[in-house]
Tab-separated table of C-alpha atoms in Angstrom:
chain	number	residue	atom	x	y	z
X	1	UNK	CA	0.000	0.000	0.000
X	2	UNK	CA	1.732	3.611	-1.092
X	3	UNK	CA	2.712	5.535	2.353
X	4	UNK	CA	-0.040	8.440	1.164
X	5	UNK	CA	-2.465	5.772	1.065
X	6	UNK	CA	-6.147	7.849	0.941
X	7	UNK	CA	-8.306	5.774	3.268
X	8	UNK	CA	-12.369	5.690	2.685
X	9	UNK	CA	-14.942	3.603	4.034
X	10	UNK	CA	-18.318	3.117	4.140
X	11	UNK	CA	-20.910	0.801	6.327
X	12	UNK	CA	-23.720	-1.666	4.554
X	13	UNK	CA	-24.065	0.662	1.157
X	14	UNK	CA	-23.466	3.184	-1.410
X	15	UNK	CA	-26.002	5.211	-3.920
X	16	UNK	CA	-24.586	3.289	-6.465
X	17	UNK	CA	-21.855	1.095	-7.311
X	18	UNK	CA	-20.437	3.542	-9.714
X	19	UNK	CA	-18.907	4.402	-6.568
X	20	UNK	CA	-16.806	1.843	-6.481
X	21	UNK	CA	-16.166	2.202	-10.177
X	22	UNK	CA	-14.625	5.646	-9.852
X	23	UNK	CA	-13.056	4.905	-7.134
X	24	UNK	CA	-11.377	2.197	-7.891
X	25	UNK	CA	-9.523	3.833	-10.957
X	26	UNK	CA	-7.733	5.518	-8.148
X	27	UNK	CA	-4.408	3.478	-7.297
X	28	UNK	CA	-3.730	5.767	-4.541
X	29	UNK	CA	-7.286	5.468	-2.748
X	30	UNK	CA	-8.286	1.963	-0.481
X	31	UNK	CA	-12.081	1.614	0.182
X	32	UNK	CA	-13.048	-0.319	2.785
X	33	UNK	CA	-16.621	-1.779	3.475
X	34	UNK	CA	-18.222	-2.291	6.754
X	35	UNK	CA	-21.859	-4.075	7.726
X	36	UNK	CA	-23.754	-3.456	10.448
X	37	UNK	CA	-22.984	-6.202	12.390
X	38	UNK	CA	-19.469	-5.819	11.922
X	39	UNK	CA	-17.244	-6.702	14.950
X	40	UNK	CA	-15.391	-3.920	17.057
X	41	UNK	CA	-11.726	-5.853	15.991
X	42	UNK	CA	-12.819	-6.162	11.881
X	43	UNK	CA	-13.917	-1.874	11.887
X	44	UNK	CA	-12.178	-0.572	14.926
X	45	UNK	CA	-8.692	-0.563	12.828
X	46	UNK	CA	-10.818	0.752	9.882
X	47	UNK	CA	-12.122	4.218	11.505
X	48	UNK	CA	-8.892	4.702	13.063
X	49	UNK	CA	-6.892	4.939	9.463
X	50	UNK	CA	-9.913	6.164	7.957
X	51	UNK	CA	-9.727	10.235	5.717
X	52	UNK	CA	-13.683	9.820	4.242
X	53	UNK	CA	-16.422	8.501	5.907
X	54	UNK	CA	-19.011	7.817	2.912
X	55	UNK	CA	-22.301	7.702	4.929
X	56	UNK	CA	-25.658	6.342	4.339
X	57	UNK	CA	-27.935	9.491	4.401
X	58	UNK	CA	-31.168	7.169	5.847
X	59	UNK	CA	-30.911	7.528	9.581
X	60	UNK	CA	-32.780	4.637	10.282
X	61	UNK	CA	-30.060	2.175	7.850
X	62	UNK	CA	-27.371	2.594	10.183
X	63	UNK	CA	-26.767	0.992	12.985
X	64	UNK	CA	-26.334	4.083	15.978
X	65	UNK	CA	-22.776	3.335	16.545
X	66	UNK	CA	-22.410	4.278	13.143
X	67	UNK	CA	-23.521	7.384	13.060
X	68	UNK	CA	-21.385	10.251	12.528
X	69	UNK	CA	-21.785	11.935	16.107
X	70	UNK	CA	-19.270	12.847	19.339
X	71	UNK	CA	-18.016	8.772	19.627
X	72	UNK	CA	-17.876	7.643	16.324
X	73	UNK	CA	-15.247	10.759	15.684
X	74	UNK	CA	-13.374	9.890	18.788
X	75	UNK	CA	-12.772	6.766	17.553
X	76	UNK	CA	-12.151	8.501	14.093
X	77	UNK	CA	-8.909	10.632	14.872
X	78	UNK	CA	-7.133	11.009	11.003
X	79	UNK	CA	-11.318	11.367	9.855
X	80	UNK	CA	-11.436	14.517	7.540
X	81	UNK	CA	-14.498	14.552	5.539
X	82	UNK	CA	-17.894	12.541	6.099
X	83	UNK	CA	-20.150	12.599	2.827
X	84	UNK	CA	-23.847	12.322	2.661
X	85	UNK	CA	-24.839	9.353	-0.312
X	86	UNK	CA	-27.695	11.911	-0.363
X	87	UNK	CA	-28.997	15.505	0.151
X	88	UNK	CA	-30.044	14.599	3.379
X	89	UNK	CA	-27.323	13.835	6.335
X	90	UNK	CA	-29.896	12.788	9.296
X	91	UNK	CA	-26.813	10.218	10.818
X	92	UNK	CA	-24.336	13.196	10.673
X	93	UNK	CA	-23.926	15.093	13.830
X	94	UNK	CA	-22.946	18.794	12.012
X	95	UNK	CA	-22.041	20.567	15.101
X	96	UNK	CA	-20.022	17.681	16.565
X	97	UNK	CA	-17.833	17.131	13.195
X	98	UNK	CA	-17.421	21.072	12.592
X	99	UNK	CA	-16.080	20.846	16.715
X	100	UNK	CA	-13.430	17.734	15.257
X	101	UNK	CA	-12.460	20.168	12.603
X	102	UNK	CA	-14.409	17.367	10.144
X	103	UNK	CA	-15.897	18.858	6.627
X	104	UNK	CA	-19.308	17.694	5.873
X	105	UNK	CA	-20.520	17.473	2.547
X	106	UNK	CA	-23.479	15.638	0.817
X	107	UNK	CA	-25.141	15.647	-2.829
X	108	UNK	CA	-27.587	18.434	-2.886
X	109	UNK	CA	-29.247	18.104	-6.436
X	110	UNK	CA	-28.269	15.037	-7.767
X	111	UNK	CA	-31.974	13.614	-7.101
X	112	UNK	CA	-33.762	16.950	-7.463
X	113	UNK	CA	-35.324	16.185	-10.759
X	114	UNK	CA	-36.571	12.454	-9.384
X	115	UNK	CA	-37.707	14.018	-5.776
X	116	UNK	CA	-39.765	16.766	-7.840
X	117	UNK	CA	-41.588	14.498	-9.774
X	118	UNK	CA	-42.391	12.433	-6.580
X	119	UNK	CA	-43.780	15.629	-4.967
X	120	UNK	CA	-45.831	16.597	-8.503
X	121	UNK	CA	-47.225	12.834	-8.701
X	122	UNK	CA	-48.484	12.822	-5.197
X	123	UNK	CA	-50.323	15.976	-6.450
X	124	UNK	CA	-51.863	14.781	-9.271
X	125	UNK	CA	-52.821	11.330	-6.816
X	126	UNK	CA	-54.246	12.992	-4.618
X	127	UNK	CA	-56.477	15.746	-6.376
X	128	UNK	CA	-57.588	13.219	-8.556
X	129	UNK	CA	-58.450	10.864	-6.084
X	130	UNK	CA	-56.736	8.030	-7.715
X	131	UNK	CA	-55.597	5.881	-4.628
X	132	UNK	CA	-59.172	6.316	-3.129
X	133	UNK	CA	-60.827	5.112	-5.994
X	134	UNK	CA	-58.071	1.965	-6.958
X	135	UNK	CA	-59.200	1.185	-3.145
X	136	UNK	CA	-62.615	1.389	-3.804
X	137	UNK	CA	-62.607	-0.677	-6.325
X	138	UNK	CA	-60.654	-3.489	-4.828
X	139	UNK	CA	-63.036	-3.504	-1.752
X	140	UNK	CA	-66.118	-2.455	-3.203
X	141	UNK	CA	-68.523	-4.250	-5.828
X	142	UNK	CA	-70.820	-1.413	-8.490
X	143	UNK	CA	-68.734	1.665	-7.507
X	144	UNK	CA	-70.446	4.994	-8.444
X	145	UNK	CA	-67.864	6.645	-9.772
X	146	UNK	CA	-69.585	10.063	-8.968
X	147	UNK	CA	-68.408	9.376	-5.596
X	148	UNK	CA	-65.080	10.031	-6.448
X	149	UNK	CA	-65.005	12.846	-7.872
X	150	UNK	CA	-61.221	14.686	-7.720
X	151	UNK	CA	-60.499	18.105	-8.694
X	152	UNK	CA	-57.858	19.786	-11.861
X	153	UNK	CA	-54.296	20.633	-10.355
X	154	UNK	CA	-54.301	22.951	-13.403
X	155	UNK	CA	-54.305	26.910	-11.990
X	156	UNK	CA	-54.379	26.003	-8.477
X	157	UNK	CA	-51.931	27.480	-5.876
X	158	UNK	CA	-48.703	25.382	-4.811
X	159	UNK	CA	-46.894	26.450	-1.583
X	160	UNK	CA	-43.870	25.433	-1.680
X	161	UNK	CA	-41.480	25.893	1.876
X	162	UNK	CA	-37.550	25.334	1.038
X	163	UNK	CA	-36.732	26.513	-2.937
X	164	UNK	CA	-33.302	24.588	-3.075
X	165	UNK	CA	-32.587	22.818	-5.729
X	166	UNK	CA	-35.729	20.321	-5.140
X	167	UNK	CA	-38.289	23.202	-4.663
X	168	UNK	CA	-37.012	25.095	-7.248
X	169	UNK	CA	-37.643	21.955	-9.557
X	170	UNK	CA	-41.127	21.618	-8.281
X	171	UNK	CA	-42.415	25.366	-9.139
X	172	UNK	CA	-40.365	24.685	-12.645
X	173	UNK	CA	-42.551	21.582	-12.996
X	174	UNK	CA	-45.804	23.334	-11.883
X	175	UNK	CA	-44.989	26.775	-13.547
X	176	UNK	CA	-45.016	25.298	-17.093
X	177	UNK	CA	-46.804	22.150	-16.881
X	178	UNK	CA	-49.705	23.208	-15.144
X	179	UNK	CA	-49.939	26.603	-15.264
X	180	UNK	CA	-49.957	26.605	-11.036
X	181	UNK	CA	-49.293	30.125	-9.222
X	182	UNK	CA	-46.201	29.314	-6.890
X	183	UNK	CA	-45.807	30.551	-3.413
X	184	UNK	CA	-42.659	30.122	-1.953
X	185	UNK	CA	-41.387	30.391	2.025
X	186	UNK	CA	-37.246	30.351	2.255
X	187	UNK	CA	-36.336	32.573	4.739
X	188	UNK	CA	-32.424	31.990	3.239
X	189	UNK	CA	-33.438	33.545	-0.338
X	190	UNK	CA	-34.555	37.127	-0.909
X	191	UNK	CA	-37.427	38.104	-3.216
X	192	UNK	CA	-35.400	38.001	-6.424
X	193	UNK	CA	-33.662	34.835	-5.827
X	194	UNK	CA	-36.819	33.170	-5.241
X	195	UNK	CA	-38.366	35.112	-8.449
X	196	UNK	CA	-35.748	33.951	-10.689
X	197	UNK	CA	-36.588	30.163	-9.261
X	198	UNK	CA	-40.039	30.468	-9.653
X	199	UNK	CA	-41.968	31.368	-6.838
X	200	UNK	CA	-43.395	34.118	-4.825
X	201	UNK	CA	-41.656	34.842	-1.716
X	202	UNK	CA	-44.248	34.353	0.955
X	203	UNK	CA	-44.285	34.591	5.219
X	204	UNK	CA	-44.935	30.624	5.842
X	205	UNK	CA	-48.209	31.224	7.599
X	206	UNK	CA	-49.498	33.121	4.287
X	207	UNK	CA	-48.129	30.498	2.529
X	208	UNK	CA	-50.397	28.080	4.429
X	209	UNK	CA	-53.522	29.993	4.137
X	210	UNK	CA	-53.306	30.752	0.214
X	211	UNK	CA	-51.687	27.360	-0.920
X	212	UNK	CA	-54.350	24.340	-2.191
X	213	UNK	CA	-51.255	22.070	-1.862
X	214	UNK	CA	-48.103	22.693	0.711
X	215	UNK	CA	-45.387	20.938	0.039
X	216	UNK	CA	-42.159	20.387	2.104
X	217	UNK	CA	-38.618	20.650	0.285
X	218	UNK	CA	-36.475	22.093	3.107
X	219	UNK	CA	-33.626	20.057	4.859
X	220	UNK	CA	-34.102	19.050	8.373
X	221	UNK	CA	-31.966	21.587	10.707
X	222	UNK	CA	-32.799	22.711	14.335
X	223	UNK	CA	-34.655	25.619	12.765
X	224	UNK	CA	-37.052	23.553	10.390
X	225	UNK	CA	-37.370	20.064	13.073
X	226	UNK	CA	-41.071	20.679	14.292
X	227	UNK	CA	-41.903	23.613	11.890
X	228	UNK	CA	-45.257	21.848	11.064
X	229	UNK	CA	-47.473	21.339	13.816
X	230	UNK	CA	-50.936	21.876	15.591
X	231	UNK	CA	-50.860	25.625	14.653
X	232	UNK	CA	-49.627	25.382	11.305
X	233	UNK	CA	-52.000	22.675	10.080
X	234	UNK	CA	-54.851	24.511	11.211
X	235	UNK	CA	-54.329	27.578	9.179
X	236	UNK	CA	-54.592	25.351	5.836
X	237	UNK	CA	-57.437	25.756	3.715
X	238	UNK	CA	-59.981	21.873	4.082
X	239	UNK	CA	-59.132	21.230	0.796
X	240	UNK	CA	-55.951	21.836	0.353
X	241	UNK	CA	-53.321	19.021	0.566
X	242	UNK	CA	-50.046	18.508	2.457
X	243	UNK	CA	-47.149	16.909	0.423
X	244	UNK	CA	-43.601	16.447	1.906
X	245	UNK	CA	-40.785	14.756	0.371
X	246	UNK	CA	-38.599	16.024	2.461
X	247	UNK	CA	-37.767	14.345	6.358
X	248	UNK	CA	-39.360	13.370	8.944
X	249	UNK	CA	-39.612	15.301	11.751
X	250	UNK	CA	-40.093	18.532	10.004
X	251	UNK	CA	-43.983	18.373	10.173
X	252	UNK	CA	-45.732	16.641	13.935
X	253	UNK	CA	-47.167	13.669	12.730
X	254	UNK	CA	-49.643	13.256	16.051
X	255	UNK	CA	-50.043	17.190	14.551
X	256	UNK	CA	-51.281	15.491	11.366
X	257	UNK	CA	-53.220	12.866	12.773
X	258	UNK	CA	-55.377	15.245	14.130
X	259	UNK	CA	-55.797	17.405	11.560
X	260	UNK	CA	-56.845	14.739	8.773
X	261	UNK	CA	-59.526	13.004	12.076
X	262	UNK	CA	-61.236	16.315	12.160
X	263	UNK	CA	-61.204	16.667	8.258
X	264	UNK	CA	-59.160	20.069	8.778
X	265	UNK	CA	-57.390	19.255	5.868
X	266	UNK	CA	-58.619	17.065	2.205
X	267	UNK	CA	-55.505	14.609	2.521
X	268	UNK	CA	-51.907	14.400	2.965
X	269	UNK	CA	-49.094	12.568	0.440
X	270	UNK	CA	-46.249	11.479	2.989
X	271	UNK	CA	-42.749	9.921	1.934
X	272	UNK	CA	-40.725	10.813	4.889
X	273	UNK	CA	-41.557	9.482	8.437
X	274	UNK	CA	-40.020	9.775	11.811
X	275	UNK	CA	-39.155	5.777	12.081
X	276	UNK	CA	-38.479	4.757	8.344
X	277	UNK	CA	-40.143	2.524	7.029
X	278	UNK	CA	-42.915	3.111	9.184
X	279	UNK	CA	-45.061	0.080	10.494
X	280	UNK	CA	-48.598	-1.013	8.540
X	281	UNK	CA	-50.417	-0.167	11.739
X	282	UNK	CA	-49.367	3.452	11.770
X	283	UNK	CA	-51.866	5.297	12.302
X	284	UNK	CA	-51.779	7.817	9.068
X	285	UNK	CA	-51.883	4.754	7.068
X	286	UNK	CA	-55.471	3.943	7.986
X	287	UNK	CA	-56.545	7.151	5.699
X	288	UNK	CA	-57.814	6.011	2.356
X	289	UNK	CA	-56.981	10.095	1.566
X	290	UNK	CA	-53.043	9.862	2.819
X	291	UNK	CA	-50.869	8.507	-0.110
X	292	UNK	CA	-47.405	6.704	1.321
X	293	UNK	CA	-44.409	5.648	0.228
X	294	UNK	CA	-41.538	4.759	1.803
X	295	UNK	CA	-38.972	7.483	1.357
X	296	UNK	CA	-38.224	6.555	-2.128
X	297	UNK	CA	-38.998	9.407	-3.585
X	298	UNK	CA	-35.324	10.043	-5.220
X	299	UNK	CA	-34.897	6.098	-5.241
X	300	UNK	CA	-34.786	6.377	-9.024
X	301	UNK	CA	-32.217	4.597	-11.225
X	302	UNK	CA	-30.954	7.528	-12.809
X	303	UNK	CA	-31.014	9.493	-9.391
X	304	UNK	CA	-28.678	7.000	-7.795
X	305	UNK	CA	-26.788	6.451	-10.217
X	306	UNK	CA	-26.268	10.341	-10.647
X	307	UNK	CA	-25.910	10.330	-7.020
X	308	UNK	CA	-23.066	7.805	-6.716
X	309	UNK	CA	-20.843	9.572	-9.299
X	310	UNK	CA	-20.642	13.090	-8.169
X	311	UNK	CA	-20.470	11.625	-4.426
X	312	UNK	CA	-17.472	10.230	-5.953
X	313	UNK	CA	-16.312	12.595	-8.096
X	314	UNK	CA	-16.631	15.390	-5.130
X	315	UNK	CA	-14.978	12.623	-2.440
X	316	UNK	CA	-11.802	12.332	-4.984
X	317	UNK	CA	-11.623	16.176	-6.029
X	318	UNK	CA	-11.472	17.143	-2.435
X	319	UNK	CA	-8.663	14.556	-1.494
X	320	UNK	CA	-6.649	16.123	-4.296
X	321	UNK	CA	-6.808	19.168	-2.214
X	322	UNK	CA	-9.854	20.951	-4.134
X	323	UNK	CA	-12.641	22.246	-2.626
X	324	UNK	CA	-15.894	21.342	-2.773
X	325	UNK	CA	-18.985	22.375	-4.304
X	326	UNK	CA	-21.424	20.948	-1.778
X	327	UNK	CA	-20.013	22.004	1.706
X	328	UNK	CA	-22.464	21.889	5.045
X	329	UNK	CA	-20.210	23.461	7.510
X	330	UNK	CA	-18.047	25.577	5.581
X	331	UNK	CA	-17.268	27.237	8.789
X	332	UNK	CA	-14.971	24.413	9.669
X	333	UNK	CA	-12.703	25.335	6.332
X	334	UNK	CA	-9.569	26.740	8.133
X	335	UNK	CA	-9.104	24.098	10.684
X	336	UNK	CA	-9.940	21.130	7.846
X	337	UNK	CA	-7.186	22.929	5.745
X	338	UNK	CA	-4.489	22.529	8.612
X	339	UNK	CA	-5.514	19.182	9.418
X	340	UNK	CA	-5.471	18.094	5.524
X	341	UNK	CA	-1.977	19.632	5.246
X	342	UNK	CA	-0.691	18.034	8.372
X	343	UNK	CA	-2.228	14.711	6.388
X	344	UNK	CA	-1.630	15.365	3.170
X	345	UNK	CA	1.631	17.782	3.223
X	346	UNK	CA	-1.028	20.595	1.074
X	347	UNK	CA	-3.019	23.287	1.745
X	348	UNK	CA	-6.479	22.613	0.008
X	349	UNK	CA	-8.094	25.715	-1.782
């Protein structure tokens, strides 16, 4: 093994093995795999050489000692960057890496396109009452189809909170496909930024009043864990529809329980949950108006595969000493660059 060996692991899986694939063309870069059950003497000697942690961005797919919090890093010491296989980073501790001098980084757009259309087809589902009425039929014998009758997405209102680069794809989607008027709630974008991606920027409680569908694109952060609850559901219109494709945790789901019992609301399309995949006998899966699926929306083949390249692409740019284009704690930069130079014998930049 060269003496400027570049050491990267990973634990149970990767987007896509295209990971592997780039990575491998790299004589100067081991990969190492761990499971789950892995013993402490197989992945103890592992973390301790390791420079990238590639981590699974599915909390619920890793086992806890896995995670990328205070104990995992002690046990980490040469660790300089932990990447996201997704957007999302829900196993990543941020505060605790950026306090190790640690970069975080995930893949921010690389499923955009396949999350949007997730968000758009819930829509569509849900207005139309498609779901209800497959149900219907498979329970029911002679049924009147006036029962079911849905409503046209076409020139309705979409609010969309969180117009990154999933948002931004949903109001480009329901901009020019079906004429919708966007409404958009990003406290992190002024009112040209969110113009130029497509939306109107909007307080989020106006947002909720105005919007026949509100759908959740944000990441999950101490300032958005919660940010739907009780309150917020109740200023929604009864026939409007919630839609997140975001995380769990971001919206109450006892919140939404609640608000779909008393009929505050015409339905909800949910593929995030707070324990993933969530159980049949959850309760929001007794509604025959809550669509569910099981956080797949960007589990496309061309998202992962997209996914798994420029995760690999921006893991082997940013051992050469680059820096990269997806950074979550870019306040950490200074320290990462001493402690890559004390690694690496470079300054990054």
């Amino acid at each position: 093994m060269p003496v400027n060996t570049k050491r990267v692991f990973y634990v149970k899986y990767l987007a896509h093995p295209i990971y592997v694939d780039v990575l491998k063309a790299r004589s100067d870069v081991r990969l190492d795999r761990i499971e789950n059950e892995s013993p402490e003497e197989f992945y103890a000697p592992i973390l301790e050489a390791a420079h990238v942690y590639q981590i699974g961005a599915a909390r619920d797919e890793l086992a806890p000692h896995f995670h990328a919090q205070a104990g995992l890093l002690k046990r980490a010491p040469n660790l300089l960057i932990v990447s996201s296989n997704g957007a999302g980073f829900d196993p990543v501790d941020v505060e605790a890496c950026t306090a190790a001098g640690v970069l975080v980084v995930n893949q921010s757009g690389g499923n955009a396109h396949s999350v949007a259309e997730h968000a758009l087809a819930m829509m569509l589902t849900l207005s139309k009452r498609i779901i209800q009425s497959d149900r219907r039929l498979r329970r029911e014998r002679d049924v009147n189809r006036n029962d079911l009758i849905g409503n046209e997405v076409g020139g309705k209102t979409i609010g969309i909170v969180g117009l990154g680069n999933v948002g931004r794809r949903i109001a480009a989607l329901c901009n020019t496909l079906l004429g919708m008027k966007v409404l958009a709630y990003d406290p992190y974008l002024s009112a040209g930024e969110m113009a130029a991606r497509g939306g109107e920027k909007v307080e989020l409680d106006e947002l909720l009043r105005r919007s026949d569908f509100v759908s959740i694109s944000c990441p999950l952060t101490k300032e958005s864990r919660g940010m739907i609850g009780v309150r917020e559901f109740s200023l929604m219109q009864p026939l409007a529809y919630f839609v997140t494709t975001a995380r769990g945790f971001i919206h109450d789901e006892g919140a939404l329980l609640q608000a779909l019992r008393d009929q505050r609301i015409a339905g909800a399309g949910l593929d995030v949950w707070s324990k993933e995949p969530p159980p049949p006998e959850h309760p929001l899966l007794q509604f025959d108006n809550v669509l569910a699926s099981p956080h797949t929306a960007g589990v496309t083949r061309e998202a992962r595969q997209n996914m798994g390249r420029i995760a690999a692409e921006q893991v082997l740019d940013a051992l050469d000493g680059k820096r990269p284009p997806r950074i979550i704690n870019p306040e950490v930069w200074l320290r990462y660059a001493e402690r890559f130079k004390q690694a690496f014998g470079v300054t990054p930049g």
